[in-house]
Coordinates of C-alpha atoms and ligand atoms in Angstrom, one line a residue:
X1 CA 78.0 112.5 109.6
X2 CA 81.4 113.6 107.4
X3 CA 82.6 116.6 108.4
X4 CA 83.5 118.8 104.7
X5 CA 86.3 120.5 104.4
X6 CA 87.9 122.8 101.5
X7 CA 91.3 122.5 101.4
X8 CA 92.9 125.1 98.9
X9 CA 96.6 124.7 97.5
X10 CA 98.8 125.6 94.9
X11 CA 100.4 122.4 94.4
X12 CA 99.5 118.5 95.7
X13 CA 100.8 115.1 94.4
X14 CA 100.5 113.1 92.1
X15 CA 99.6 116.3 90.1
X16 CA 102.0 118.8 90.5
X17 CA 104.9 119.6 93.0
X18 CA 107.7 121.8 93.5
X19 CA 108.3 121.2 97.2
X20 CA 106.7 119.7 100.4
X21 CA 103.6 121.8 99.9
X22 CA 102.7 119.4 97.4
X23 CA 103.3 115.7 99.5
X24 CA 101.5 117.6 102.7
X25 CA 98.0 118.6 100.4
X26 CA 97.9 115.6 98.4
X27 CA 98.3 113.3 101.6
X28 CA 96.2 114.4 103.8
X29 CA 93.0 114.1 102.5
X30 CA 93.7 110.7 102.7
X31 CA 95.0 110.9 106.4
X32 CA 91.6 112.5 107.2
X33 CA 89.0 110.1 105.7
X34 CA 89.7 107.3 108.4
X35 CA 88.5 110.4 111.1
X36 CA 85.2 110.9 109.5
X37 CA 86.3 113.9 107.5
X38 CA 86.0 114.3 103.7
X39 CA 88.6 116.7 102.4
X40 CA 87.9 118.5 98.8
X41 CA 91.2 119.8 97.3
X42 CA 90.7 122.8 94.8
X43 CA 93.5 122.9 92.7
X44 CA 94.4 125.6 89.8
X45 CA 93.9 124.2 86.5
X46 CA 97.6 124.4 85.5
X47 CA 98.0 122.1 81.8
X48 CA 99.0 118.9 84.5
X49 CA 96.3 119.5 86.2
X50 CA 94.1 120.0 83.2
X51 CA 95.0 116.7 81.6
X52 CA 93.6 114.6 84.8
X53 CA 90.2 116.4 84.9
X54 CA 89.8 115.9 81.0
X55 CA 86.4 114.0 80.8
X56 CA 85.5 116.0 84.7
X57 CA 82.4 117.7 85.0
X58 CA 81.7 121.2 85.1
X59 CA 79.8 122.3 88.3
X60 CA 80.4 126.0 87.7
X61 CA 80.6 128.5 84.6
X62 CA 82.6 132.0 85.6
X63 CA 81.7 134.8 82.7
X64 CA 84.0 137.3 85.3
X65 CA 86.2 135.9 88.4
X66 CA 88.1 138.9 89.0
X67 CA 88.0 139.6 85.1
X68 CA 88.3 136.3 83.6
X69 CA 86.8 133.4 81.7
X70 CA 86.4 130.2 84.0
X71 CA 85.3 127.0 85.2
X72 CA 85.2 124.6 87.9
X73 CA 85.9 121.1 86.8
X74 CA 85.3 118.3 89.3
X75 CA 87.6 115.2 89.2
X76 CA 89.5 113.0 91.7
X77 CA 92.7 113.3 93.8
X78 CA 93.9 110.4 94.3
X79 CA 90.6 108.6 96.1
X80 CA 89.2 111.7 97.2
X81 CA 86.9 114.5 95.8
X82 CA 89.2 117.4 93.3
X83 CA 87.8 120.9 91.9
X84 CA 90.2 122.2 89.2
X85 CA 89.5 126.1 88.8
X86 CA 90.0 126.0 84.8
X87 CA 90.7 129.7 83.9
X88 CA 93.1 129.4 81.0
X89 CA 94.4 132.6 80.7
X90 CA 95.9 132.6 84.2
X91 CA 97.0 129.1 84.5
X92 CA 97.4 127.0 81.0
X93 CA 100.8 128.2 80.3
X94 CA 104.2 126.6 79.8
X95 CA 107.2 126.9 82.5
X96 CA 106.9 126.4 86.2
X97 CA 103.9 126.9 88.1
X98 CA 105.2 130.2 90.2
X99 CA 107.2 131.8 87.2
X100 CA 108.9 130.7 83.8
X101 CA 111.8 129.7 85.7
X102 CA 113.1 129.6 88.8
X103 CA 113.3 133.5 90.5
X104 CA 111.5 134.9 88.2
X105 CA 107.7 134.6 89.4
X106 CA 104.8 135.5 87.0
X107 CA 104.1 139.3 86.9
X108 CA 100.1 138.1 87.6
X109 CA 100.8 135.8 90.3
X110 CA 98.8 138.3 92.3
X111 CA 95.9 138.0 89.9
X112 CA 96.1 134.0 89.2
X113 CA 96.2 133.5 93.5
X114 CA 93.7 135.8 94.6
X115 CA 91.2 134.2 91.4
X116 CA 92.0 130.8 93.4
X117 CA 91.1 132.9 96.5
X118 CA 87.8 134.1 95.3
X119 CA 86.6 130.6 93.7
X120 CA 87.3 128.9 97.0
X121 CA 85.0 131.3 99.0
X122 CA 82.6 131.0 96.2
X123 CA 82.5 127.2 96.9
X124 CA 82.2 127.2 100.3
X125 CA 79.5 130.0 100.1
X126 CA 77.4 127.3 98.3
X127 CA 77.9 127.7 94.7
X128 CA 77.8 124.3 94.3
X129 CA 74.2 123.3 95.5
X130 CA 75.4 119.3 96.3
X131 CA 78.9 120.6 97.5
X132 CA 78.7 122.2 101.0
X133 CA 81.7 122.6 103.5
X134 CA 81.8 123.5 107.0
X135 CA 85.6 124.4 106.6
X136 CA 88.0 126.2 105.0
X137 CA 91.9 125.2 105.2
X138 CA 94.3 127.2 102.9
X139 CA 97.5 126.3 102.5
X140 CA 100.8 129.0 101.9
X141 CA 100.0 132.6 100.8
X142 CA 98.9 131.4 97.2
X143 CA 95.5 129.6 99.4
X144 CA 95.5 132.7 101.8
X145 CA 92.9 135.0 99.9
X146 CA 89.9 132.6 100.6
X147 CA 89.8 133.3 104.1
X148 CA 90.3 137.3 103.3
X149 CA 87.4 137.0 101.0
X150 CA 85.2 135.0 103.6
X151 CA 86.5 137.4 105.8
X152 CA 85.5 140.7 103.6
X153 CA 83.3 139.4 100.9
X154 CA 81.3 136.4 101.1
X155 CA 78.9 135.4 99.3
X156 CA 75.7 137.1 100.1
X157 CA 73.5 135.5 102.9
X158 CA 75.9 132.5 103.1
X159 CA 76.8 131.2 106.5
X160 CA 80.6 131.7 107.0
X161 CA 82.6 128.4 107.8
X162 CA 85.6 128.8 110.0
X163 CA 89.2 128.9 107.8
X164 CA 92.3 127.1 108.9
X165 CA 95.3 129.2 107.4
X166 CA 98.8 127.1 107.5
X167 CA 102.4 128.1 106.9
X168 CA 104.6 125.9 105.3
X169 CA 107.0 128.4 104.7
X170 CA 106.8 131.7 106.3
X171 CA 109.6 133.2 103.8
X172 CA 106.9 133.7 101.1
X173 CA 104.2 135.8 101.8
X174 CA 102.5 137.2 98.4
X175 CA 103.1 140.8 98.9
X176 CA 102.4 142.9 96.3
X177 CA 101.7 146.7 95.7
X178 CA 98.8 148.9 96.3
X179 CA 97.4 149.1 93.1
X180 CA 96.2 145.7 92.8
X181 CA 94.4 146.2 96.0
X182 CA 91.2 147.8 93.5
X183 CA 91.4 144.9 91.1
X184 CA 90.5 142.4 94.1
X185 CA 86.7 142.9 94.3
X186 CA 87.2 143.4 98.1
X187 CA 85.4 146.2 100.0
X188 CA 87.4 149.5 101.1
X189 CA 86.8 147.8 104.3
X190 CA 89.4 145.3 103.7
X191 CA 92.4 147.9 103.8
X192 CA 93.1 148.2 106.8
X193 CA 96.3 147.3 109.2
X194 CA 94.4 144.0 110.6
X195 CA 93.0 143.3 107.2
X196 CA 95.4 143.0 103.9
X197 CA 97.1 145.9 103.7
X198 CA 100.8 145.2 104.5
X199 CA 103.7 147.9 104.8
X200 CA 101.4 150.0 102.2
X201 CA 101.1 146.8 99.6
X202 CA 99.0 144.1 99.9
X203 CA 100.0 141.3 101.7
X204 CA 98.6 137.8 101.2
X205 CA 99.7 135.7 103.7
X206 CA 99.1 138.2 106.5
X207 CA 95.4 139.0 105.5
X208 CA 94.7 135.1 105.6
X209 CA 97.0 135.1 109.2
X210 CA 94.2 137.6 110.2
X211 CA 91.0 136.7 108.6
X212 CA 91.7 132.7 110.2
X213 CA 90.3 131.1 113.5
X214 CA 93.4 129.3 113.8
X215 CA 96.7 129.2 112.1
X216 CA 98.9 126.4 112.3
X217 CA 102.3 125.7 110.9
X218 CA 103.9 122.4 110.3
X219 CA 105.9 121.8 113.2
X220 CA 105.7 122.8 117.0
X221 CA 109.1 124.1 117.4
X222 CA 108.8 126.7 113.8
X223 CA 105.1 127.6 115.8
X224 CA 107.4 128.8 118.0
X225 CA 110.3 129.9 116.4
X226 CA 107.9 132.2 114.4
X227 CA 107.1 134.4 116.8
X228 CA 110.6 135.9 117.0
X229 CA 112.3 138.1 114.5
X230 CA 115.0 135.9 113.9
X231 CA 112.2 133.4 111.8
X232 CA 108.6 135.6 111.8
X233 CA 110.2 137.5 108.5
X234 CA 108.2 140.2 109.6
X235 CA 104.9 138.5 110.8
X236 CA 106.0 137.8 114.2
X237 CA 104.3 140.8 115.7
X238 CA 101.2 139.3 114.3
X239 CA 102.3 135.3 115.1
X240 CA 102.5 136.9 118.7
X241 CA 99.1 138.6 118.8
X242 CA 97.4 135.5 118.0
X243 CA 98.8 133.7 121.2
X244 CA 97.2 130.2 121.1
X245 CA 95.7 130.4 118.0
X246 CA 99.1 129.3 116.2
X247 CA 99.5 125.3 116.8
X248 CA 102.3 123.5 115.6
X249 CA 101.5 120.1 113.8
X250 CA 103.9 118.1 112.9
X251 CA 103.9 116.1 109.0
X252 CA 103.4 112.9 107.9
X253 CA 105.0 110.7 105.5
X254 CA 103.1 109.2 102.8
X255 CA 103.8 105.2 103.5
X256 CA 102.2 104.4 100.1
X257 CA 105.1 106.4 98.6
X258 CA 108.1 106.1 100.8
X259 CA 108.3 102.6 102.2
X260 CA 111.7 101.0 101.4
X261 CA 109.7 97.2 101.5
X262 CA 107.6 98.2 98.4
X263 CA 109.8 101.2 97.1
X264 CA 109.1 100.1 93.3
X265 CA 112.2 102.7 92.5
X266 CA 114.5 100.8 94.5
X267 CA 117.1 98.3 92.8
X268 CA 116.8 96.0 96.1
X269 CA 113.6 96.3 98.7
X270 CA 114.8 96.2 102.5
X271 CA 113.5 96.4 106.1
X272 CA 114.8 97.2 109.6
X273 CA 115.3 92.8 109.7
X274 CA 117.4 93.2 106.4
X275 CA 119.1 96.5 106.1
X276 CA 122.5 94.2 104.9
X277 CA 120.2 94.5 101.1
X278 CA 121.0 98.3 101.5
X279 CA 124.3 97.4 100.4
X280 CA 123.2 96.8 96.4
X281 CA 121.7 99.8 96.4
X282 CA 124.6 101.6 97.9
X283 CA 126.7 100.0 94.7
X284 CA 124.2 101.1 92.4
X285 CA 123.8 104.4 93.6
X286 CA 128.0 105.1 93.6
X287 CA 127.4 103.8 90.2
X288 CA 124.7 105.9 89.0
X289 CA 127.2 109.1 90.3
X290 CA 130.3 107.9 89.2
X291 CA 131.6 107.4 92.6
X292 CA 134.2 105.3 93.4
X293 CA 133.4 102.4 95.9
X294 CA 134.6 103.8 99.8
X295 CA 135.4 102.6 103.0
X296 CA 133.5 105.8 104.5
X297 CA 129.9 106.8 104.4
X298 CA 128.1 108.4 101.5
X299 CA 126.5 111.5 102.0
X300 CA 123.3 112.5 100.3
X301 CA 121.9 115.5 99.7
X302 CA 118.4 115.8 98.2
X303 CA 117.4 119.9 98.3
X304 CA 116.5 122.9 96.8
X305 CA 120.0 124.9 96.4
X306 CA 119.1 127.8 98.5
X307 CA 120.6 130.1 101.5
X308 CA 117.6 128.7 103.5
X309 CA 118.8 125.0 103.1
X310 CA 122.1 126.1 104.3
X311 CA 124.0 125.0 100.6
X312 CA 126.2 127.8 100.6
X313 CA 127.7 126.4 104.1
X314 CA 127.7 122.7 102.8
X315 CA 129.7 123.8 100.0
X316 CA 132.5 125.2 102.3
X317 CA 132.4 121.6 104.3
X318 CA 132.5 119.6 101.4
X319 CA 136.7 119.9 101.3
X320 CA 136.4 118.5 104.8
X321 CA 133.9 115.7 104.4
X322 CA 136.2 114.4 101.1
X323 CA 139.1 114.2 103.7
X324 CA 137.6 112.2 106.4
X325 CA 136.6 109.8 103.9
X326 CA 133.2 110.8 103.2
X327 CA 131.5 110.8 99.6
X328 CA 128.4 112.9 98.4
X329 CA 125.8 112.4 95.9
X330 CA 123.8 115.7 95.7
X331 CA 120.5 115.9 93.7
X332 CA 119.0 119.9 93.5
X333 CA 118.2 122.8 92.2
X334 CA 117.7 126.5 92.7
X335 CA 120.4 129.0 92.9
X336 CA 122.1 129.0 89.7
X337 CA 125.8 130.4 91.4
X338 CA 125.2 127.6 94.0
X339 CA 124.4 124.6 90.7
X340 CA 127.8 126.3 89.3
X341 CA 129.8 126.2 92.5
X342 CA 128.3 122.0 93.3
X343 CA 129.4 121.5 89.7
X344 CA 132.7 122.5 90.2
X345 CA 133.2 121.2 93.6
X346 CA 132.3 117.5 91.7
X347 CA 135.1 117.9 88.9
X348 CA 137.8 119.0 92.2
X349 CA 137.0 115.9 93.6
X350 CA 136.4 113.1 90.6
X351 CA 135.1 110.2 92.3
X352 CA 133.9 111.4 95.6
X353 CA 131.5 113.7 95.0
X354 CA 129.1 113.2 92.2
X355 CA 126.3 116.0 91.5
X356 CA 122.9 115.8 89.6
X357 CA 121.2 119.0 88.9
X358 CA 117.6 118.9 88.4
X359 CA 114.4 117.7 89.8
X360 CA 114.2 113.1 89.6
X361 CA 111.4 112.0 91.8
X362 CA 112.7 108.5 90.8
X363 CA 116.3 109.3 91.7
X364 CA 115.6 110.8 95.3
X365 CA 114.3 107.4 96.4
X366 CA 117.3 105.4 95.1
X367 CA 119.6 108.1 97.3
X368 CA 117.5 107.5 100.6
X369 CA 117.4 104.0 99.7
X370 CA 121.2 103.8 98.8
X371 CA 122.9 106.9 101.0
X372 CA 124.3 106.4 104.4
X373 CA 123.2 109.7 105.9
X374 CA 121.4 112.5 104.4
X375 CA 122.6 116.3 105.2
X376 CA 120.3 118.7 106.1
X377 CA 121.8 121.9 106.9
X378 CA 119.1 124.3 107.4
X379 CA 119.2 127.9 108.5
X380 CA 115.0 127.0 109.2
X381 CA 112.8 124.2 108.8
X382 CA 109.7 124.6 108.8
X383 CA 109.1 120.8 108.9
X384 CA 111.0 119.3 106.3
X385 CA 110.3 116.0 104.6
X386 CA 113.4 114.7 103.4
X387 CA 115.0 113.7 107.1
X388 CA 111.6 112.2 107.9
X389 CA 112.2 110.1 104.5
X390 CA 115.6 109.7 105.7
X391 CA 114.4 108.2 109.0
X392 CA 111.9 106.0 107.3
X393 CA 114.7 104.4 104.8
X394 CA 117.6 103.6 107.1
X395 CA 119.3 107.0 105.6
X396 CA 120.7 108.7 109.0
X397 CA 119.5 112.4 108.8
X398 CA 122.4 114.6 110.3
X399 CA 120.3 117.9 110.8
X400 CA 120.5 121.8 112.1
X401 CA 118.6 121.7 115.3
X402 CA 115.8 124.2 114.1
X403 CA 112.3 123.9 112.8
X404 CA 110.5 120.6 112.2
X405 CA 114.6 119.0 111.8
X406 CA 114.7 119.7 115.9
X407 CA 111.3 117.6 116.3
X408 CA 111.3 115.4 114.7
X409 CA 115.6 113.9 114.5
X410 CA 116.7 112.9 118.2
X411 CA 120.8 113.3 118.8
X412 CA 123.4 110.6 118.8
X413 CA 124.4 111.4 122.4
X414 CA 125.4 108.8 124.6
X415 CA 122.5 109.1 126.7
X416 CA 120.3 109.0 123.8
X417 CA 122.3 105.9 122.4
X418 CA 122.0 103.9 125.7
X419 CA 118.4 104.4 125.8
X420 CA 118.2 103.0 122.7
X421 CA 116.5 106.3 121.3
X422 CA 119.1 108.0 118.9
X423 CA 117.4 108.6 115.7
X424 CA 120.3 111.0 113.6
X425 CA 122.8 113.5 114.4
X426 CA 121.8 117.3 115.0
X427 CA 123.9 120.4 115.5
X428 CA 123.4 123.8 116.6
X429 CA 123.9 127.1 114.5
X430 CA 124.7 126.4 110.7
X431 CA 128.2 127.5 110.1
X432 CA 131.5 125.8 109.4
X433 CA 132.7 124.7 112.7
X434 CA 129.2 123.1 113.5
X435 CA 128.4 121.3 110.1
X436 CA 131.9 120.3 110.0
X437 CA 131.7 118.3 113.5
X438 CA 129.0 117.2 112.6
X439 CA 130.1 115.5 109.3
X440 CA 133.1 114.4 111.7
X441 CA 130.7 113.2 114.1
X442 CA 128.6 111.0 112.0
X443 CA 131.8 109.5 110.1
X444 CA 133.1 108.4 113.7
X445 CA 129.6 106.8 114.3
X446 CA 129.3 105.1 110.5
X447 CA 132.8 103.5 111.5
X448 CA 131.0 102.0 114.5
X449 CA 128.6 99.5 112.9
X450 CA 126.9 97.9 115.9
X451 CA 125.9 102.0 117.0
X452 CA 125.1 102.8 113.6
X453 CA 122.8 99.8 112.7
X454 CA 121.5 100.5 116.0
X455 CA 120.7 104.3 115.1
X456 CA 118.7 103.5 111.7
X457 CA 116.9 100.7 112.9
X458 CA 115.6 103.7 115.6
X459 CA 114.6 106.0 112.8
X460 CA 113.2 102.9 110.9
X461 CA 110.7 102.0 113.6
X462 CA 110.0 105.8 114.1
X463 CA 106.2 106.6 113.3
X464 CA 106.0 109.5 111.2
X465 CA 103.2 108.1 109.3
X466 CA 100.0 110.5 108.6
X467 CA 97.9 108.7 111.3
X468 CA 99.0 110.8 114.0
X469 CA 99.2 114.4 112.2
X470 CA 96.2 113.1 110.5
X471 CA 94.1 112.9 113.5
X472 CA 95.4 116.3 115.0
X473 CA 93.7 118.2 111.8
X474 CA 90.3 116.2 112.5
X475 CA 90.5 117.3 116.0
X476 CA 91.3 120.8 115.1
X477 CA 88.5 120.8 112.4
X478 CA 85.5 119.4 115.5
X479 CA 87.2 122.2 117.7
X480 CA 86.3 124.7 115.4
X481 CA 83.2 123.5 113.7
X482 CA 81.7 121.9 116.9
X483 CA 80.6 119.1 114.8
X484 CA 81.3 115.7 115.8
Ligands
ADP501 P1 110.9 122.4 100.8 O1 109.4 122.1 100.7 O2 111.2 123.5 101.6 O3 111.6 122.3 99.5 P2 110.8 119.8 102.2 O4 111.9 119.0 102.8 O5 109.7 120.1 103.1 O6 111.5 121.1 101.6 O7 110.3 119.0 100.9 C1 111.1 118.9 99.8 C2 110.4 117.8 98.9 O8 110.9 117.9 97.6 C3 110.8 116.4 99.4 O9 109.8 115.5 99.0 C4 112.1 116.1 98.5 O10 112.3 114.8 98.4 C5 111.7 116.8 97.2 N1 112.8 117.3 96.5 C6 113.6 118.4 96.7 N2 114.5 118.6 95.7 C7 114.3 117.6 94.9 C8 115.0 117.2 93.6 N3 115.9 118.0 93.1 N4 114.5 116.1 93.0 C9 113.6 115.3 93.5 N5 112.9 115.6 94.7 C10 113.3 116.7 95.3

């Protein structure tokens, strides 16, 4: 018998994405269904997501969820069961799906999140009479209210299923003030230090860290990491507390979407047996960035332009890297003093370092397919997709050693290269001295082909597929359901 689960995001491909949130909930329904488990994603009904459910049917009229007009719309996620929560006065609007722009989130986020929330514990209170679920996984702080209103208000006489709460990113929490605390439609019960009161506001994140049976995060070593100041952002006291209910699993790769054999983005398809094919891409992509053709390696970078992603130290490097030899191509956005500062660092160096800002789905596969090594500097790393893509393409990641980067990349060292196991380069601390050796580092290694074939045909044959992290979530799910 399927095992049902309700997985509740704000953001899963093909739909919508603004980060690795989106690749993790729109793959893993898929990873699940080979274990017996049939995820349902509910999804807000933002106007992308409107547009797929179009002719979807309606399994649930709202006259007041938390004040407002809505419905809930079924429709398909790929192969797998969707319910769209269709409230258009929270979520039909224009601009990004956190804010109107970047940094500047919607004033109701609080309202539009917690609505998500509610429907979700609606659902798997048994709204729907043919839709029953014996789990609950919600995903980031905008999920995190379903398992507070499990927790505090289910529905009435309903059976409560256990709740799976996991971080991708513990740097946003949903923390708001207290006076949205009465507009919830959660008892006085619920504000209380273990419950969602945070610091006197309301904290969304934490009340789902509290109300779940188990929280994971995406990679062992963050699971860790979390638990000290340093990376808990506040929570750790609480990470702590829940001893060996926080578990660290890893992310997949979608291979339907990044698999440089079938890659329809790519100029020239390529495996481990014919890497050499890399090299037409590598022309295009100088090309396509107005780089001029090099005897050294070419960087990528492909990243929001934050302080987490370590962009602000990357730009100090970026002298040194032009004067080993090195070339970048740098695809982001995000901090608009950082898109400035990558601007100008491209017209300093016409011709070796080339800079797109924006958001290209398209173009971030011709730069893993194309690049030599991609940089990923992080300060933390929760997991981070972009080195796994790296590893899967033949495009060396040269990581910080923190977070999913430290799991998941194994060091150059010579012991590592004689075994035959060297997947990438990885450095300790981000700061100049550190990402500048490194850049050093992985220039010596480019100039030795025989080691550097030998390190991307590693990462190539690396499994980072969904099978594994896939199969980790169904055993999690039996654990706490007791079903088989
Ligand atoms: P985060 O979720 O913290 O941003 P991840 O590495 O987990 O970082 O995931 C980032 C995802 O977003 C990857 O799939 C990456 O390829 C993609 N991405 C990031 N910036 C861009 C961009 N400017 N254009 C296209 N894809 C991007």
């Amino acid at each position: 018998m399927a095992l049902h689960v309700l997985s509740v995001a704000s953001e899963a491909v093909p739909l919508v994405k603004t980060g690795g949130l989106a690749d993790v909930a729109g793959a893993l329904p898929g990873a699940l269904a080979p274990h017996g488990v049939e995820m349902t994603t509910l999804l807000p009904g933002y106007p992308a997501v409107m547009m797929a459910v179009k002719r979807g049917r309606v399994l649930h009229g709202y006259d007041d969820l938390l004040g407002q007009h809505a419905r809930l719309v079924a429709g398909k996620l790929g192969a797998q069961p969707l319910i769209v929560l269709d409230a258009p006065a929270l979520f039909a609007r224009e601009g990004g799906l956190y804010g109107a722009a970047a940094g500047h989130d919607w004033p109701d986020n609080w309202l539009r999140f917690s609505a998500l929330g509610r429907a979700a514990a609606d659902l798997a209170g048994g709204l729907v009479k043919s839709r029953g679920f014996d789990l609950v996984h919600a995903h980031d702080w905008q999920a995190a209210m379903a398992l507070a209103y499990l927790r505090f208000a289910p529905v009435k006489g309903s059976r409560v299923p256990p709740g799976v709460m996991t971080i991708h990113n513990m740097a946003f929490q949903g923390y708001y003030g207290r006076e949205v605390f009465r507009e919830l439609g959660l008892p006085r019960s619920a504000w209380k230090f273990d419950g969602v009161e945070y610091h006197g506001g309301v904290g969304m994140l934490k009340a789902g860290m509290e109300a779940a049976s188990v929280i994971t995060t995406v990679s062992p070593t963050y699971a860790q990491e979390i638990r000290s100041a340093q990376f808990g952002m506040g929570l750790e006291g609480l990470v702590v507390s829940r001893g060996d209910r926080v578990r660290g699993i890893v992310n997949g790769i979608d291979p339907a979407e990044w698999n440089p054999a079938v890659d329809r983005h790519l100029p020239v398809t390529y495996t481990a047996r014919t890497l050499t094919r890399r090299a037409v891409n590598k022309r295009a992509l100088e090309a396509e960035f107005g780089l001029e053709p090099g005897g050294g390696p070419l960087f990528v970078v492909i990243s929001r332009l934050t302080w987490q992603k370590g962009m602000d130290v990357l730009l100090e490097v970026l002298d040194h890297l032009v004067g080993i030899g090195g070339r970048l191509a740098l695809l982001g956005s995000g901090d608009s003093a950082m898109e400035s500062d990558f601007r100008a660092a491209a017209a300093r160096h016409p011709g070796r370092i080339g800079v797109r800002i924006g958001y290209d789905e398209a173009l971030s596969h011709r730069m893993q397919g194309g690049g030599d090594a991609i940089l990923v500097p992080s300060r933390f790393e929760p997991c981070g997709l972009t080195q796994l893509y790296g590893l899967a393409y033949g495009c060396v990641p040269v990581v910080a050693r923190t977070g999913g980067l430290a799991d998941t990349v194994i060091d150059a060292n010579l012991a590592a290269r004689e075994a035959g196991a060297a997947t990438g380069v990885q450095f300790s601390g981000v700061d100049y001295p550190t990402l500048s050796a490194a850049v050093s580092r992985t220039v010596g290694l480019y100039h030795q082909p025989a080691a550097w074939r030998a390190i991307q045909r590693n990462g190539m044959k690396a499994d980072f597929s969904w099978t594994n992290s896939g199969r980790a979530y169904a055993e999690l799910y039996r654990e706490l359901t007791g079903k088989q």
